[in-house]
């Protein structure tokens, strides 16, 4: 099938889809306002990147942009295989051939899951330099935020990360009407009920309305697709069984210290023969695919930062619950995971901190403009010993670092979220 005919089919399907979109959940994330920059949205598969693009497109159409000036291509479509820079270039050429008037006006080019196209930066760079067009990309690889963009699109692009729904977005998606400014007993009880669902189900947009057993199976399928497409296939992993075990170990141990050395000793005792360097590569691939994230110790000494264990967090609390047998006894770790994700949504660089007396503080968050703040997360502040322990650690860290901080409880989180 030639590119012009293929493009006509794709555009027809896309325009039908746009017509059917109703009650789309408006995401809190936004592309930066920068007309001459390529906009890039990165995140795990199924986190909502495609609908985030639809949100931009619907806004443009509402503002008067012609549908024929908008090109949207999803490079997950198997009908486009094989994908390379020539295919991408021909599809764009076909778009301008189909609508010749686009040569004389500004166009808007949306390319979903661009990492599936071989040598894509070559074409994107040329389009940016030669066309009167705004370009929007999405990808399921964190390296698009750093290595690939830095080397190929340096100075031409701005990137944001798209995560599964935050709690506030989850409330909107569930069509729950709650006035958080009141915070009376009725509001508190309603918020706690919805939050329990968020803690259990997580924020992947597609599963919001699914039955519980379907939610769990769907989340497990998400994991399988990411492992195969974004890790095993992308990085040509030779030991898929081991990397799956590593992923499950990391996700199961959210909010706990993790070292590759300890994991190496664990699998060595089970009879696996593999080098530590490969395991470090596996851990990097897992983080690149947005499944799990490592948080390093905050310290002026680079050696201490690298030699101390890192703490682990997962992409979504629902994913953790779907992959573990029992989390009811440790909801505090899931709550800590949610706070970590909120800090990442706000664009913070996140570390943890150990005081001189080795008291642990969950997070030291550095805002995009450099301001720092400490956060101690406490699920249950009923016990006197818990209150004393959490406050002692936070106050010691505030004194040592001369940084403000706060204890995040379930009550404070439901009332006002994370305050920076």
Short mmCIF file of C-alpha atoms in Angstrom, two decimals:
data_model
loop_
_atom_site.label_atom_id
_atom_site.label_comp_id
_atom_site.label_asym_id
_atom_site.label_seq_id
_atom_site.Cartn_x
_atom_site.Cartn_y
_atom_site.Cartn_z
CA UNK A 1 0.00 0.00 0.00
CA UNK A 2 1.46 3.38 -0.96
CA UNK A 3 1.95 6.08 1.66
CA UNK A 4 -0.76 8.42 0.33
CA UNK A 5 -3.47 5.75 0.54
CA UNK A 6 -2.22 4.62 3.95
CA UNK A 7 -2.25 8.19 5.22
CA UNK A 8 -5.81 8.74 4.01
CA UNK A 9 -6.91 5.67 5.98
CA UNK A 10 -5.02 6.78 9.10
CA UNK A 11 -6.35 10.34 8.94
CA UNK A 12 -9.91 9.10 8.40
CA UNK A 13 -9.67 6.82 11.44
CA UNK A 14 -8.10 9.58 13.52
CA UNK A 15 -10.79 12.13 12.65
CA UNK A 16 -13.50 9.58 13.48
CA UNK A 17 -11.81 9.00 16.83
CA UNK A 18 -11.62 12.73 17.62
CA UNK A 19 -15.34 13.08 16.86
CA UNK A 20 -16.16 10.38 19.42
CA UNK A 21 -14.04 11.75 22.26
CA UNK A 22 -16.28 13.01 25.03
CA UNK A 23 -15.66 13.85 28.68
CA UNK A 24 -11.90 13.50 28.28
CA UNK A 25 -10.12 13.88 31.63
CA UNK A 26 -8.02 17.03 31.35
CA UNK A 27 -4.56 16.22 32.65
CA UNK A 28 -2.75 18.49 35.09
CA UNK A 29 0.39 18.31 32.92
CA UNK A 30 0.97 20.85 30.18
CA UNK A 31 3.43 21.27 27.38
CA UNK A 32 5.58 24.37 27.94
CA UNK A 33 4.65 27.44 25.92
CA UNK A 34 7.50 27.63 23.41
CA UNK A 35 6.35 27.91 19.76
CA UNK A 36 9.73 27.16 18.19
CA UNK A 37 10.51 24.06 20.22
CA UNK A 38 9.67 20.41 19.57
CA UNK A 39 7.38 19.25 22.41
CA UNK A 40 8.09 15.78 23.80
CA UNK A 41 5.93 13.75 26.23
CA UNK A 42 7.57 10.70 27.81
CA UNK A 43 6.06 8.02 30.03
CA UNK A 44 5.21 4.36 30.45
CA UNK A 45 2.86 2.72 27.99
CA UNK A 46 -0.84 3.20 28.85
CA UNK A 47 -0.07 6.11 31.18
CA UNK A 48 -2.15 8.43 29.01
CA UNK A 49 0.30 9.98 26.53
CA UNK A 50 -1.98 9.44 23.52
CA UNK A 51 -4.97 11.06 25.20
CA UNK A 52 -2.70 13.87 26.33
CA UNK A 53 -1.99 14.48 22.62
CA UNK A 54 -5.73 14.27 21.88
CA UNK A 55 -6.24 16.91 24.56
CA UNK A 56 -3.83 19.25 22.73
CA UNK A 57 -5.52 18.53 19.39
CA UNK A 58 -9.03 19.15 20.72
CA UNK A 59 -7.87 22.46 22.19
CA UNK A 60 -6.40 23.46 18.82
CA UNK A 61 -9.59 22.57 16.96
CA UNK A 62 -11.61 24.54 19.52
CA UNK A 63 -9.29 27.49 18.87
CA UNK A 64 -10.03 27.35 15.15
CA UNK A 65 -7.19 25.24 13.74
CA UNK A 66 -8.34 23.29 10.68
CA UNK A 67 -8.40 19.51 11.06
CA UNK A 68 -6.59 19.27 7.71
CA UNK A 69 -3.64 21.16 9.21
CA UNK A 70 -3.19 18.44 11.86
CA UNK A 71 -1.28 15.22 11.25
CA UNK A 72 -1.46 12.47 13.88
CA UNK A 73 0.34 9.14 13.44
CA UNK A 74 0.57 6.38 16.05
CA UNK A 75 3.70 4.34 15.38
CA UNK A 76 2.36 1.43 17.41
CA UNK A 77 0.13 0.66 14.38
CA UNK A 78 1.32 -2.66 12.92
CA UNK A 79 0.08 -1.62 9.45
CA UNK A 80 3.00 0.81 9.25
CA UNK A 81 5.66 -1.88 9.62
CA UNK A 82 8.52 -1.87 8.80
CA UNK A 83 9.27 1.51 10.31
CA UNK A 84 12.26 3.59 9.34
CA UNK A 85 13.15 7.19 8.56
CA UNK A 86 12.14 6.77 4.89
CA UNK A 87 8.62 5.65 5.86
CA UNK A 88 8.27 8.58 8.27
CA UNK A 89 9.45 11.08 5.63
CA UNK A 90 7.11 9.67 2.96
CA UNK A 91 4.09 9.85 5.28
CA UNK A 92 4.80 13.51 6.00
CA UNK A 93 5.27 14.20 2.28
CA UNK A 94 1.94 12.48 1.60
CA UNK A 95 0.26 14.73 4.17
CA UNK A 96 1.40 17.86 2.32
CA UNK A 97 0.46 16.28 -1.04
CA UNK A 98 -3.03 15.47 0.26
CA UNK A 99 -3.53 19.04 1.48
CA UNK A 100 -1.34 21.33 -0.70
CA UNK A 101 -2.60 24.41 1.16
CA UNK A 102 -0.52 23.22 4.13
CA UNK A 103 2.61 24.45 2.37
CA UNK A 104 1.34 28.01 2.96
CA UNK A 105 0.15 27.75 6.55
CA UNK A 106 1.27 26.50 9.93
CA UNK A 107 0.74 22.78 10.53
CA UNK A 108 0.77 20.62 13.65
CA UNK A 109 2.53 17.25 13.48
CA UNK A 110 1.85 14.68 16.22
CA UNK A 111 3.97 11.50 16.27
CA UNK A 112 2.99 8.96 18.93
CA UNK A 113 5.59 6.41 20.20
CA UNK A 114 8.25 7.84 17.91
CA UNK A 115 10.98 5.56 19.32
CA UNK A 116 9.55 2.73 17.17
CA UNK A 117 10.88 4.46 14.03
CA UNK A 118 14.50 3.73 13.16
CA UNK A 119 16.64 6.86 12.93
CA UNK A 120 13.63 9.08 13.66
CA UNK A 121 15.71 12.09 14.85
CA UNK A 122 17.09 12.64 11.34
CA UNK A 123 13.63 13.34 9.90
CA UNK A 124 12.30 15.22 12.94
CA UNK A 125 15.29 17.56 12.90
CA UNK A 126 14.82 18.26 9.18
CA UNK A 127 11.09 18.90 9.59
CA UNK A 128 11.75 21.28 12.46
CA UNK A 129 14.33 23.21 10.47
CA UNK A 130 12.45 23.38 7.14
CA UNK A 131 8.69 23.29 7.81
CA UNK A 132 6.33 25.88 9.26
CA UNK A 133 5.10 23.35 11.77
CA UNK A 134 4.85 22.64 15.48
CA UNK A 135 6.00 19.11 16.25
CA UNK A 136 4.75 16.98 19.15
CA UNK A 137 6.31 13.62 20.04
CA UNK A 138 5.63 10.91 22.60
CA UNK A 139 7.81 7.99 23.62
CA UNK A 140 7.98 5.16 26.15
CA UNK A 141 11.67 5.52 26.91
CA UNK A 142 13.23 7.80 29.51
CA UNK A 143 16.32 8.00 27.28
CA UNK A 144 14.29 10.18 24.95
CA UNK A 145 14.53 12.74 27.73
CA UNK A 146 18.29 12.59 27.87
CA UNK A 147 20.53 10.64 25.53
CA UNK A 148 18.53 10.59 22.31
CA UNK A 149 17.23 14.13 22.58
CA UNK A 150 20.50 15.57 23.85
CA UNK A 151 22.47 14.10 20.98
CA UNK A 152 20.00 14.56 18.13
CA UNK A 153 17.68 17.43 19.04
CA UNK A 154 19.91 19.54 21.25
CA UNK A 155 18.43 22.99 21.70
CA UNK A 156 15.39 22.14 19.57
CA UNK A 157 13.12 20.38 22.09
CA UNK A 158 11.44 20.60 25.49
CA UNK A 159 10.22 17.48 27.29
CA UNK A 160 7.70 16.64 30.00
CA UNK A 161 6.79 13.36 31.67
CA UNK A 162 3.28 11.90 31.65
CA UNK A 163 2.44 9.69 34.63
CA UNK A 164 -0.68 7.66 35.48
CA UNK A 165 -3.42 9.74 37.08
CA UNK A 166 -2.61 11.64 40.24
CA UNK A 167 -5.16 11.41 43.05
CA UNK A 168 -6.80 14.67 41.95
CA UNK A 169 -7.01 13.40 38.35
CA UNK A 170 -8.36 10.07 39.65
CA UNK A 171 -11.17 11.95 41.41
CA UNK A 172 -12.06 13.69 38.14
CA UNK A 173 -11.91 10.41 36.19
CA UNK A 174 -14.27 8.75 38.68
CA UNK A 175 -16.71 11.67 38.30
CA UNK A 176 -16.73 12.16 42.06
CA UNK A 177 -17.89 15.56 43.28
CA UNK A 178 -15.83 16.61 46.30
CA UNK A 179 -15.21 20.13 47.58
CA UNK A 180 -11.85 19.71 49.29
CA UNK A 181 -11.94 23.29 50.58
CA UNK A 182 -14.71 22.37 53.04
CA UNK A 183 -13.04 19.33 54.63
CA UNK A 184 -15.88 18.62 57.01
CA UNK A 185 -16.47 15.09 58.35
CA UNK A 186 -18.55 14.12 55.31
CA UNK A 187 -15.82 15.34 52.94
CA UNK A 188 -13.12 13.54 54.95
CA UNK A 189 -14.97 10.23 54.84
CA UNK A 190 -15.67 10.55 51.13
CA UNK A 191 -12.05 11.41 50.34
CA UNK A 192 -10.77 8.48 52.41
CA UNK A 193 -13.10 6.11 50.56
CA UNK A 194 -11.96 7.33 47.14
CA UNK A 195 -8.31 7.29 48.23
CA UNK A 196 -8.61 3.65 49.28
CA UNK A 197 -9.72 2.87 45.72
CA UNK A 198 -6.80 4.88 44.33
CA UNK A 199 -4.39 3.08 46.65
CA UNK A 200 -5.72 -0.26 45.44
CA UNK A 201 -6.40 0.42 41.75
CA UNK A 202 -3.81 3.02 40.85
CA UNK A 203 -4.09 5.63 38.15
CA UNK A 204 -3.73 3.97 34.76
CA UNK A 205 -6.54 5.69 32.81
CA UNK A 206 -7.93 2.69 30.93
CA UNK A 207 -8.71 0.56 33.98
CA UNK A 208 -10.68 3.14 35.98
CA UNK A 209 -14.07 1.64 35.10
CA UNK A 210 -13.00 -2.04 34.92
CA UNK A 211 -14.13 -4.75 37.33
CA UNK A 212 -11.52 -5.60 40.02
CA UNK A 213 -10.40 -8.91 38.48
CA UNK A 214 -10.15 -7.33 35.02
CA UNK A 215 -8.09 -4.47 36.48
CA UNK A 216 -5.57 -6.88 37.91
CA UNK A 217 -5.26 -8.90 34.71
CA UNK A 218 -4.94 -5.74 32.62
CA UNK A 219 -2.17 -4.33 34.81
CA UNK A 220 -0.31 -7.63 34.59
CA UNK A 221 -0.68 -7.49 30.80
CA UNK A 222 0.71 -3.94 30.80
CA UNK A 223 3.77 -5.25 32.58
CA UNK A 224 4.20 -8.11 30.09
CA UNK A 225 4.02 -5.74 27.11
CA UNK A 226 6.53 -3.32 28.62
CA UNK A 227 8.92 -6.13 29.50
CA UNK A 228 8.78 -7.57 26.00
CA UNK A 229 8.58 -4.44 23.82
CA UNK A 230 10.49 -1.82 25.81
CA UNK A 231 13.07 -3.99 27.56
CA UNK A 232 13.68 -7.44 26.05
CA UNK A 233 13.12 -6.48 22.40
CA UNK A 234 14.56 -2.96 22.57
CA UNK A 235 17.72 -3.96 24.45
CA UNK A 236 18.05 -7.51 23.07
CA UNK A 237 17.99 -9.11 26.53
CA UNK A 238 19.36 -12.66 26.49
CA UNK A 239 17.95 -13.73 29.87
CA UNK A 240 14.27 -12.67 29.98
CA UNK A 241 13.43 -14.89 32.95
CA UNK A 242 16.03 -13.18 35.12
CA UNK A 243 15.03 -9.64 34.21
CA UNK A 244 11.38 -10.48 34.94
CA UNK A 245 12.43 -11.74 38.35
CA UNK A 246 14.43 -8.55 38.91
CA UNK A 247 11.43 -6.40 37.99
CA UNK A 248 9.13 -8.27 40.38
CA UNK A 249 11.73 -8.01 43.15
CA UNK A 250 12.05 -4.26 42.63
CA UNK A 251 8.32 -3.59 42.49
CA UNK A 252 7.65 -5.79 45.53
CA UNK A 253 10.20 -3.81 47.55
CA UNK A 254 8.87 -0.29 47.00
CA UNK A 255 10.00 2.27 49.59
CA UNK A 256 12.75 -0.11 50.71
CA UNK A 257 16.53 -0.02 50.20
CA UNK A 258 17.81 -2.00 47.22
CA UNK A 259 21.30 -2.80 45.98
CA UNK A 260 22.35 -4.69 42.89
CA UNK A 261 24.99 -6.40 45.00
CA UNK A 262 22.36 -7.84 47.36
CA UNK A 263 20.23 -8.95 44.40
CA UNK A 264 23.33 -10.51 42.81
CA UNK A 265 23.98 -12.57 45.93
CA UNK A 266 20.32 -13.62 45.99
CA UNK A 267 20.27 -14.95 42.43
CA UNK A 268 23.74 -16.47 42.80
CA UNK A 269 22.42 -18.57 45.69
CA UNK A 270 19.67 -19.75 43.30
CA UNK A 271 22.18 -20.95 40.75
CA UNK A 272 22.11 -18.08 38.23
CA UNK A 273 25.40 -17.37 36.47
CA UNK A 274 25.56 -13.69 35.50
CA UNK A 275 27.87 -10.75 36.05
CA UNK A 276 27.06 -7.71 38.18
CA UNK A 277 27.61 -5.37 35.24
CA UNK A 278 24.72 -7.03 33.39
CA UNK A 279 22.48 -6.58 36.42
CA UNK A 280 23.34 -2.88 36.55
CA UNK A 281 22.35 -2.68 32.88
CA UNK A 282 19.08 -4.49 33.64
CA UNK A 283 18.28 -2.02 36.44
CA UNK A 284 18.93 0.86 34.03
CA UNK A 285 16.62 -0.69 31.39
CA UNK A 286 13.85 -1.15 33.97
CA UNK A 287 14.04 2.51 34.99
CA UNK A 288 14.23 3.60 31.34
CA UNK A 289 10.91 1.82 30.71
CA UNK A 290 9.29 3.66 33.65
CA UNK A 291 8.53 0.55 35.67
CA UNK A 292 10.57 1.31 38.78
CA UNK A 293 12.77 4.15 39.96
CA UNK A 294 15.76 4.39 42.26
CA UNK A 295 16.24 7.22 44.74
CA UNK A 296 19.76 7.89 45.94
CA UNK A 297 21.00 9.21 49.26
CA UNK A 298 21.42 12.98 49.49
CA UNK A 299 24.98 13.73 50.54
CA UNK A 300 27.74 16.13 49.52
CA UNK A 301 30.03 13.11 49.15
CA UNK A 302 29.61 11.48 45.75
CA UNK A 303 31.16 8.30 47.16
CA UNK A 304 28.54 8.05 49.92
CA UNK A 305 25.76 8.73 47.41
CA UNK A 306 26.94 5.85 45.22
CA UNK A 307 27.86 3.36 47.95
CA UNK A 308 24.70 3.66 50.06
CA UNK A 309 21.63 1.64 49.04
CA UNK A 310 19.01 3.29 46.86
CA UNK A 311 15.33 3.27 47.69
CA UNK A 312 12.88 1.96 45.12
CA UNK A 313 9.52 3.24 43.93
CA UNK A 314 7.12 1.90 41.31
CA UNK A 315 5.22 3.55 38.47
CA UNK A 316 1.83 3.12 40.12
CA UNK A 317 0.31 1.74 43.35
CA UNK A 318 -2.15 -0.36 41.33
CA UNK A 319 0.74 -2.04 39.54
CA UNK A 320 2.28 -2.94 42.92
CA UNK A 321 -0.98 -4.38 44.18
CA UNK A 322 -1.52 -6.36 40.96
CA UNK A 323 1.89 -8.03 41.22
CA UNK A 324 2.08 -8.83 44.93
CA UNK A 325 0.11 -11.25 47.03
CA UNK A 326 -0.61 -9.12 50.09
CA UNK A 327 -0.05 -5.43 50.70
CA UNK A 328 -2.72 -4.82 53.31
CA UNK A 329 -0.19 -5.00 56.13
CA UNK A 330 2.03 -2.26 54.72
CA UNK A 331 -0.13 0.43 53.14
CA UNK A 332 2.34 2.99 54.45
CA UNK A 333 4.83 2.01 51.76
CA UNK A 334 2.21 2.42 49.04
CA UNK A 335 1.35 5.84 50.47
CA UNK A 336 5.04 6.79 50.39
CA UNK A 337 5.16 5.61 46.77
CA UNK A 338 2.23 7.93 45.94
CA UNK A 339 3.98 10.92 47.50
CA UNK A 340 7.13 10.11 45.49
CA UNK A 341 5.11 10.07 42.26
CA UNK A 342 3.49 13.40 43.16
CA UNK A 343 6.91 14.97 43.65
CA UNK A 344 8.01 13.64 40.24
CA UNK A 345 4.84 15.02 38.65
CA UNK A 346 5.83 18.41 40.03
CA UNK A 347 9.21 18.11 38.29
CA UNK A 348 11.27 17.60 41.45
CA UNK A 349 14.61 15.90 41.73
CA UNK A 350 14.15 13.45 44.63
CA UNK A 351 16.62 11.96 47.14
CA UNK A 352 16.33 10.51 50.64
CA UNK A 353 18.38 11.65 53.63
CA UNK A 354 20.10 10.09 56.61
CA UNK A 355 20.93 12.35 59.55
CA UNK A 356 24.22 12.15 61.42
CA UNK A 357 22.47 9.85 63.89
CA UNK A 358 21.24 7.72 60.96
CA UNK A 359 17.63 8.83 61.27
CA UNK A 360 15.92 8.45 57.90
CA UNK A 361 13.92 11.16 56.15
CA UNK A 362 11.91 9.87 53.20
CA UNK A 363 12.44 12.66 50.69
CA UNK A 364 14.45 15.76 50.05
CA UNK A 365 12.85 17.32 46.98
CA UNK A 366 14.55 19.91 44.83
CA UNK A 367 12.14 22.00 42.81
CA UNK A 368 12.90 22.92 39.18
CA UNK A 369 14.04 26.39 40.29
CA UNK A 370 16.36 25.01 42.96
CA UNK A 371 14.32 25.38 46.17
CA UNK A 372 14.57 22.35 48.48
CA UNK A 373 12.13 20.88 50.98
CA UNK A 374 12.08 17.81 53.24
CA UNK A 375 9.13 15.40 53.41
CA UNK A 376 8.56 12.71 55.99
CA UNK A 377 5.67 10.40 55.04
CA UNK A 378 3.61 8.83 57.84
CA UNK A 379 0.60 6.63 57.15
CA UNK A 380 -0.45 6.22 60.78
CA UNK A 381 0.32 8.98 63.29
CA UNK A 382 -1.84 7.55 66.08
CA UNK A 383 0.96 5.93 68.10
CA UNK A 384 3.06 8.24 70.28
CA UNK A 385 6.24 6.40 69.34
CA UNK A 386 5.53 6.91 65.65
CA UNK A 387 4.99 10.64 66.13
CA UNK A 388 8.19 10.95 68.15
CA UNK A 389 10.24 8.96 65.61
CA UNK A 390 9.03 10.86 62.56
CA UNK A 391 9.38 14.30 64.16
CA UNK A 392 12.82 13.51 65.59
CA UNK A 393 14.17 12.52 62.17
CA UNK A 394 12.62 15.49 60.38
CA UNK A 395 13.73 18.06 62.95
CA UNK A 396 17.30 16.69 62.93
CA UNK A 397 17.44 16.86 59.12
CA UNK A 398 16.00 20.39 59.06
CA UNK A 399 18.66 21.50 61.53
CA UNK A 400 21.55 19.82 59.69
CA UNK A 401 20.54 20.96 56.21
CA UNK A 402 18.86 24.26 57.16
CA UNK A 403 15.92 23.26 54.95
CA UNK A 404 12.21 23.50 55.77
CA UNK A 405 10.20 20.30 55.94
CA UNK A 406 6.87 18.77 56.85
CA UNK A 407 5.32 15.47 57.84
CA UNK A 408 2.85 14.24 55.23
CA UNK A 409 0.01 12.30 56.88
CA UNK A 410 -3.02 10.81 55.21
CA UNK A 411 -5.10 13.61 56.70
CA UNK A 412 -2.83 16.40 55.45
CA UNK A 413 -2.53 14.75 52.04
CA UNK A 414 -6.31 14.44 51.58
CA UNK A 415 -6.80 18.00 52.78
CA UNK A 416 -4.21 19.81 50.65
CA UNK A 417 -1.98 17.37 48.76
CA UNK A 418 1.76 18.07 48.52
CA UNK A 419 2.80 21.65 49.26
CA UNK A 420 6.10 22.85 47.83
#
